[in-house]
Amino acid sequence: MTDNALPEPFSADDQDFLASSGIAVSVEPEGVLVSGNVDAVEGYLARIKDLAGGAVQVSGIDKVSLAAAAAVAGGVASSTAQYGQFVRLSPDSLSMLKSYRVLPGAPGWNRMMVVDSSHKFRGQMQWQNVSMTPTRALSLQLLAVQIALQTAVQSVADAVERVQGTVDKILVLAEASRVGDVVGNHAALSRIAKVHGETGALPTADWESIAPLGPALEVGIERLREHAKRTVAGFDALKPVQDRASYLKNAVGDKRLGETLQLLVIAEQSLYLWQKMRIERVRVTEPEYLQTVVQSARGLLLEHFERDGDLLLHARGELASYAAIKPLEIIRWMSTNDLKRDMTSLRQDLDGFASARGSQVAGWIEHEDPSVGDALAEVGNRAKAVGGAAVAIGSKAADIGASGLGWVGRSLQNVAASRGKANDSEAKASIDER
């Protein structure tokens, strides 16, 4: 018996217990498929969330897909497949859960008993691998890829609202004007995908109405991403603060970097919905090509996650360097309200992009230099009232020898002194009132 296997053969009591309290799990590159008794699945997911923290995303599996999963489950009684969930995890969390045996180490379809007779979650997990035919293995891959495509983007509602009225300008900036109405295409794809999810049907007329969109969306995504990369590449932390402020204002306002990232999210979700419908079309009309199409969609998802992750991490790093204040820049920085506003706005845009693309689950920021996160957190603080910062930085300048900084040092001392006097006056007034 291996570490991953339950004792063989199952006793009659084990079989009955598994039928009422067991789960079936498949670990795929896109995520983990879990099905079984409702209480057992929820208990198992609670354990995963407890260990993985925020680096987990759980999505429900619709009834049509779950029925297919039940058929694949092999030795697990059909009554266990009442309930299904799809779980996405960061790579580090996935490895950790495997090492703790919370997830099976063996590929394929696995089954396990989750709770004991008193419905307590078992601490020691042992898995039995269920042998599958190539057809069943493909069915699991198909289900995982379809759900991954559907859930790759968290939400586009805010993005759609943000880019209303600016789509054409963004596409011109990205040299992607021939992509057409990205928001309208997304709405059309969403409607067709919704009907398919509810009915399992994809009429020929529906497919033919969206079939030409796929290649155009891919071109648009590439150009939007490149426009964002070119804009970020212009961040030069060595330039004087006034030049940095000017470029940042241009990046946020004229080049619409934030809106570009939002439109990129919408276009990506549109393409993923199109890929999902393409897979369904091939499954029904040309099943001999299904394996090829599924692998193509897998490659697309992986490529987009890698490239979006690189874009986000690079932009965060560049913004953190761009936000760094040199000692002699403090007066100019504090008088440049536009810079503070634009810096905070762009940080929020990056946070929104990361959230929409599920960065925690993708593991993009897990290994980021902590100094980058600290610097970006400070951007928000710096955009608040300037007074406290002036006192703190002015005092620091005095400590290192304000006379050596010439008029800048003396100005800082004056700012700090005036702030200090104002604070003393407020405190005295407060005492007098008492």
XYZ file of C-alpha atoms in Angstrom:
434
model
C 0.000 0.000 0.000
C 1.374 3.466 -0.897
C 1.109 6.561 1.292
C -1.592 7.893 -1.019
C -3.840 4.834 -0.977
C -6.627 3.591 1.261
C -6.382 -0.035 2.406
C -7.664 -2.431 -0.253
C -10.159 -3.879 -0.638
C -12.767 -1.528 0.814
C -15.012 -3.138 3.346
C -18.796 -2.895 2.938
C -18.844 -0.334 5.758
C -16.190 1.733 3.968
C -18.177 1.676 0.744
C -21.338 2.836 2.518
C -19.416 5.519 4.380
C -17.786 6.794 1.181
C -21.174 7.020 -0.507
C -22.513 9.288 2.221
C -19.426 11.182 3.388
C -16.803 10.973 0.658
C -15.397 13.283 -1.989
C -13.812 12.818 -5.375
C -10.946 15.129 -6.387
C -8.979 15.763 -9.549
C -5.910 18.007 -9.539
C -5.553 19.683 -12.927
C -3.118 22.412 -14.079
C -5.921 24.988 -13.959
C -7.267 24.031 -10.531
C -8.826 21.320 -8.396
C -12.198 19.697 -9.131
C -14.048 18.569 -6.012
C -17.397 16.752 -5.951
C -19.366 14.726 -3.433
C -21.683 15.009 -0.476
C -22.456 18.654 0.349
C -21.275 18.495 3.972
C -18.164 16.548 3.026
C -17.186 18.976 0.252
C -17.787 22.030 2.458
C -15.732 20.497 5.278
C -12.925 19.748 2.866
C -12.983 23.257 1.376
C -12.933 24.757 4.872
C -9.735 22.823 5.541
C -8.168 24.085 2.289
C -9.101 27.694 3.069
C -7.742 27.358 6.597
C -4.357 26.272 5.266
C -4.134 28.345 2.085
C -5.560 31.593 3.475
C -6.371 34.176 0.829
C -4.556 32.341 -1.970
C -7.650 30.336 -2.898
C -10.653 30.939 -5.154
C -13.692 28.640 -5.090
C -16.240 28.564 -7.912
C -19.382 26.458 -8.171
C -19.758 23.851 -10.920
C -23.050 24.036 -12.804
C -25.404 21.042 -12.864
C -24.654 20.078 -16.456
C -20.910 19.932 -15.818
C -21.385 18.211 -12.475
C -23.356 15.422 -14.117
C -20.373 14.833 -16.395
C -18.060 14.838 -13.385
C -20.244 12.244 -11.654
C -19.934 9.961 -14.648
C -16.152 10.308 -14.545
C -15.964 9.591 -10.828
C -15.786 5.860 -11.430
C -15.885 3.979 -8.155
C -17.466 6.808 -6.200
C -21.191 6.273 -5.799
C -23.289 8.649 -7.902
C -25.011 9.898 -4.767
C -21.738 11.502 -3.683
C -21.722 13.826 -6.675
C -24.559 15.978 -5.436
C -22.315 19.005 -5.174
C -19.255 20.264 -7.021
C -16.697 23.031 -6.656
C -13.696 24.203 -8.639
C -10.760 25.482 -6.577
C -7.934 27.642 -7.872
C -4.786 27.867 -5.733
C -1.464 29.640 -5.959
C 1.417 27.323 -6.964
C 2.964 27.555 -3.490
C -0.338 26.695 -1.816
C -0.856 23.767 -4.170
C 2.563 22.317 -3.300
C 1.997 22.879 0.408
C -1.395 21.143 0.387
C 0.098 18.184 -1.444
C 2.886 17.904 1.123
C 0.273 17.919 3.913
C -1.707 15.279 1.995
C -4.703 17.578 1.905
C -4.500 17.170 -1.880
C -3.577 13.901 -3.582
C -0.083 13.692 -4.943
C -1.027 11.335 -7.753
C -2.574 12.753 -10.942
C -5.967 11.633 -12.158
C -9.212 11.158 -10.294
C -8.868 10.437 -6.568
C -11.355 9.637 -3.824
C -11.264 9.966 -0.065
C -13.401 9.672 3.048
C -13.538 13.093 4.698
C -15.467 12.888 7.958
C -15.996 10.203 10.557
C -19.314 8.958 11.936
C -19.615 12.034 14.171
C -19.045 14.282 11.113
C -15.678 15.533 12.385
C -13.097 16.372 9.771
C -10.305 13.803 9.598
C -6.807 15.130 10.204
C -5.079 12.262 8.382
C -6.033 12.071 4.724
C -5.382 9.073 2.535
C -6.293 8.930 -1.103
C -7.125 6.173 -3.531
C -6.400 6.787 -7.187
C -9.201 5.704 -9.523
C -7.962 4.360 -12.845
C -9.382 6.163 -15.866
C -9.615 5.609 -19.573
C -8.218 8.311 -21.891
C -11.792 9.409 -22.593
C -12.468 9.981 -18.912
C -9.178 11.807 -18.474
C -10.084 14.114 -21.358
C -13.499 14.726 -19.793
C -11.800 15.954 -16.610
C -9.417 18.167 -18.547
C -12.347 19.572 -20.516
C -14.292 20.391 -17.358
C -11.287 22.010 -15.655
C -10.382 24.135 -18.667
C -13.972 25.280 -19.242
C -14.364 26.404 -15.637
C -10.907 28.012 -15.636
C -11.812 30.000 -18.747
C -15.073 31.090 -17.158
C -13.470 32.177 -13.874
C -10.060 33.463 -15.016
C -11.263 37.049 -14.594
C -12.988 37.875 -11.310
C -15.314 40.641 -12.447
C -15.511 43.207 -15.222
C -18.469 45.252 -13.978
C -16.260 48.017 -12.579
C -13.992 47.887 -15.627
C -16.930 48.334 -18.024
C -18.132 51.350 -16.068
C -14.623 52.829 -15.959
C -13.961 52.696 -19.709
C -17.369 53.878 -20.910
C -16.853 56.697 -23.399
C -13.086 56.185 -23.652
C -12.818 52.833 -25.469
C -12.177 54.313 -28.918
C -9.404 56.587 -27.648
C -7.714 53.740 -25.788
C -7.816 51.499 -28.852
C -6.313 54.266 -31.009
C -3.521 54.764 -28.469
C -2.854 51.021 -28.518
C -3.060 50.932 -32.329
C -5.880 48.447 -31.978
C -8.756 50.467 -33.396
C -9.816 47.621 -35.701
C -10.737 45.474 -32.705
C -14.114 47.218 -32.670
C -16.520 47.527 -29.778
C -14.806 45.570 -26.992
C -17.547 46.262 -24.451
C -20.328 45.366 -26.887
C -18.612 42.139 -27.922
C -18.181 41.224 -24.276
C -21.885 41.714 -23.650
C -22.798 39.506 -26.638
C -20.403 36.749 -25.594
C -21.649 36.877 -22.010
C -25.268 36.433 -23.136
C -24.485 33.410 -25.308
C -22.302 31.838 -22.601
C -25.063 32.364 -20.042
C -27.662 30.641 -22.203
C -25.267 27.759 -22.837
C -24.560 27.408 -19.123
C -28.268 27.244 -18.355
C -29.394 25.006 -21.223
C -26.286 23.196 -22.457
C -27.162 24.309 -26.006
C -25.068 26.302 -28.457
C -27.166 26.869 -31.606
C -25.312 27.227 -34.890
C -26.670 30.745 -35.321
C -25.226 31.797 -31.949
C -21.817 30.319 -32.716
C -21.644 31.838 -36.185
C -22.479 35.266 -34.745
C -19.380 35.191 -32.508
C -16.989 32.938 -34.457
C -15.025 35.809 -36.095
C -14.367 37.545 -32.757
C -11.626 35.250 -31.448
C -8.672 36.303 -33.640
C -9.581 40.002 -33.367
C -9.710 39.765 -29.574
C -6.275 38.117 -29.476
C -4.788 40.937 -31.563
C -6.455 43.557 -29.374
C -5.213 41.959 -26.157
C -1.656 41.875 -27.460
C -1.729 45.541 -28.455
C -3.360 46.713 -25.235
C -0.765 44.864 -23.184
C 2.074 46.292 -25.290
C 0.685 49.823 -24.899
C 0.676 49.376 -21.125
C 4.227 48.006 -21.196
C 5.500 50.921 -23.321
C 3.910 53.420 -20.958
C 5.462 51.792 -17.895
C 8.825 51.611 -19.664
C 8.846 55.429 -19.741
C 9.075 55.631 -15.949
C 12.604 56.913 -15.280
C 13.305 57.241 -11.571
C 16.557 59.125 -12.294
C 14.760 62.145 -13.725
C 14.057 65.229 -11.582
C 10.823 65.148 -9.645
C 9.191 67.807 -11.848
C 9.883 65.687 -14.962
C 8.583 62.564 -13.237
C 5.423 64.429 -12.285
C 4.926 65.565 -15.888
C 5.396 62.076 -17.349
C 3.150 60.464 -14.747
C 0.409 62.999 -15.474
C 0.697 62.115 -19.152
C 0.649 58.356 -18.437
C -2.465 58.577 -16.280
C -4.298 61.261 -18.266
C -3.310 61.259 -21.930
C -2.074 57.678 -22.283
C -4.861 56.377 -20.008
C -2.783 53.629 -18.450
C -5.438 52.764 -15.860
C -8.214 52.527 -18.463
C -5.932 50.451 -20.702
C -5.522 47.871 -17.938
C -9.278 47.817 -17.377
C -9.987 47.340 -21.095
C -7.365 44.592 -21.195
C -9.310 42.734 -18.487
C -12.566 43.053 -20.455
C -10.940 41.855 -23.684
C -9.328 38.902 -21.909
C -12.572 37.754 -20.344
C -14.254 38.081 -23.755
C -11.600 35.860 -25.308
C -11.946 33.283 -22.533
C -15.711 33.141 -23.052
C -15.111 32.742 -26.784
C -12.653 29.914 -26.136
C -15.206 28.202 -23.890
C -17.813 28.366 -26.669
C -15.234 27.178 -29.210
C -14.488 24.113 -27.112
C -18.185 23.334 -26.840
C -18.642 23.750 -30.593
C -15.779 21.350 -31.334
C -17.022 18.870 -28.740
C -20.378 18.658 -30.488
C -19.375 18.910 -34.151
C -15.730 17.707 -34.387
C -14.919 15.644 -31.276
C -11.812 14.193 -32.913
C -10.171 17.622 -32.485
C -11.289 18.166 -28.896
C -7.961 17.219 -27.289
C -6.112 19.681 -29.506
C -8.525 22.523 -28.759
C -8.442 21.887 -25.004
C -4.633 21.936 -24.994
C -4.677 25.156 -27.027
C -6.966 26.823 -24.477
C -4.724 25.598 -21.661
C -1.712 27.152 -23.340
C -3.555 30.435 -23.821
C -4.548 30.660 -20.154
C -1.012 29.922 -19.009
C 0.545 32.432 -21.393
C -1.853 35.206 -20.345
C -1.305 34.587 -16.641
C 2.463 34.670 -17.089
C 2.493 37.804 -19.231
C -0.028 39.670 -17.081
C 1.944 38.690 -14.006
C 5.143 40.040 -15.543
C 3.357 43.272 -16.506
C 1.942 43.777 -13.015
C 5.188 43.052 -11.159
C 7.206 45.272 -13.496
C 4.723 48.134 -13.178
C 4.646 47.843 -9.385
C 8.433 47.843 -9.214
C 8.772 50.844 -11.522
C 6.110 52.804 -9.635
C 7.819 52.056 -6.303
C 11.124 53.425 -7.649
C 9.364 56.378 -9.232
C 7.745 57.255 -5.912
C 11.019 57.386 -3.989
C 11.778 60.914 -2.722
C 15.323 62.189 -2.742
C 16.277 64.590 0.111
C 16.527 67.638 -2.131
C 13.150 66.939 -3.759
C 10.994 67.202 -0.670
C 9.817 70.787 -1.207
C 9.010 70.254 -4.882
C 7.276 66.959 -4.093
C 5.030 68.453 -1.471
C 4.093 71.336 -3.730
C 3.240 68.939 -6.575
C -0.264 67.856 -5.687
C -0.815 66.432 -9.158
C 2.061 64.009 -8.677
C 0.696 62.722 -5.397
C -2.774 62.364 -6.885
C -1.577 60.595 -10.027
C 0.748 58.298 -8.082
C -2.108 57.170 -5.843
C -4.454 56.799 -8.798
C -2.021 54.562 -10.662
C -1.360 52.439 -7.586
C -5.105 51.888 -7.270
C -5.293 50.977 -10.970
C -2.595 48.348 -10.477
C -4.405 47.005 -7.417
C -7.616 46.782 -9.453
C -5.865 44.921 -12.265
C -4.299 42.507 -9.787
C -7.648 41.857 -8.138
C -9.473 41.279 -11.430
C -6.829 38.792 -12.560
C -6.776 36.929 -9.245
C -3.165 37.777 -8.442
C -3.291 36.166 -4.995
C -4.420 32.889 -6.500
C -1.959 33.167 -9.374
C 0.829 33.709 -6.832
C 2.200 36.725 -8.700
C 3.154 38.778 -5.632
C 4.165 35.922 -3.326
C 7.864 36.355 -4.115
C 7.925 40.089 -4.779
C 10.605 42.126 -3.041
C 8.954 43.305 0.222
C 10.412 46.770 -0.296
C 8.151 47.230 -3.342
C 5.020 46.576 -1.315
C 6.244 48.872 1.444
C 6.971 51.672 -1.030
C 3.552 51.372 -2.679
C 1.814 51.376 0.700
C 3.697 54.578 1.508
C 2.395 56.177 -1.688
C -1.074 56.168 -0.161
C 0.137 57.684 3.077
C 2.068 60.349 1.235
C -1.023 61.447 -0.642
C -2.769 62.365 2.613
C -2.240 65.598 4.504
C 1.295 66.884 4.020
C 1.820 68.411 7.449
C 2.977 65.384 9.410
C 5.342 64.347 6.651
C 6.843 67.843 6.521
C 7.565 67.771 10.226
C 9.052 64.286 10.115
C 11.202 64.851 7.052
C 12.146 68.382 8.107
C 13.326 67.117 11.494
C 15.308 64.369 9.792
C 16.975 66.922 7.530
C 17.905 68.999 10.569
C 19.422 65.939 12.245
C 21.737 65.258 9.332
C 22.822 68.876 9.133
C 20.368 71.292 7.581
C 23.126 73.820 6.957
C 24.622 71.373 4.475
C 21.383 71.456 2.476
C 21.464 75.215 2.009
C 18.136 76.970 1.504
C 16.306 73.647 1.255
C 17.431 72.692 4.747
C 16.495 76.064 6.180
C 13.100 75.875 4.470
C 12.489 72.464 5.929
C 13.396 73.735 9.382
C 10.960 76.615 8.948
C 8.185 74.238 7.853
C 8.839 71.980 10.820
C 9.033 74.898 13.236
C 5.777 76.445 12.005
C 4.014 73.085 12.225
C 5.386 72.623 15.711
C 4.209 76.075 16.814
C 0.773 75.445 15.363
C 0.542 72.159 17.225
C 1.678 73.844 20.479
C -0.943 76.579 20.051
C -3.705 74.040 19.452
C -2.660 72.081 22.516
C -2.567 75.230 24.703
C -5.983 76.321 23.436
C -7.370 72.908 24.270
C -6.033 73.143 27.847
C -7.435 76.664 28.302
C -10.877 75.480 27.211
C -10.846 72.859 29.913
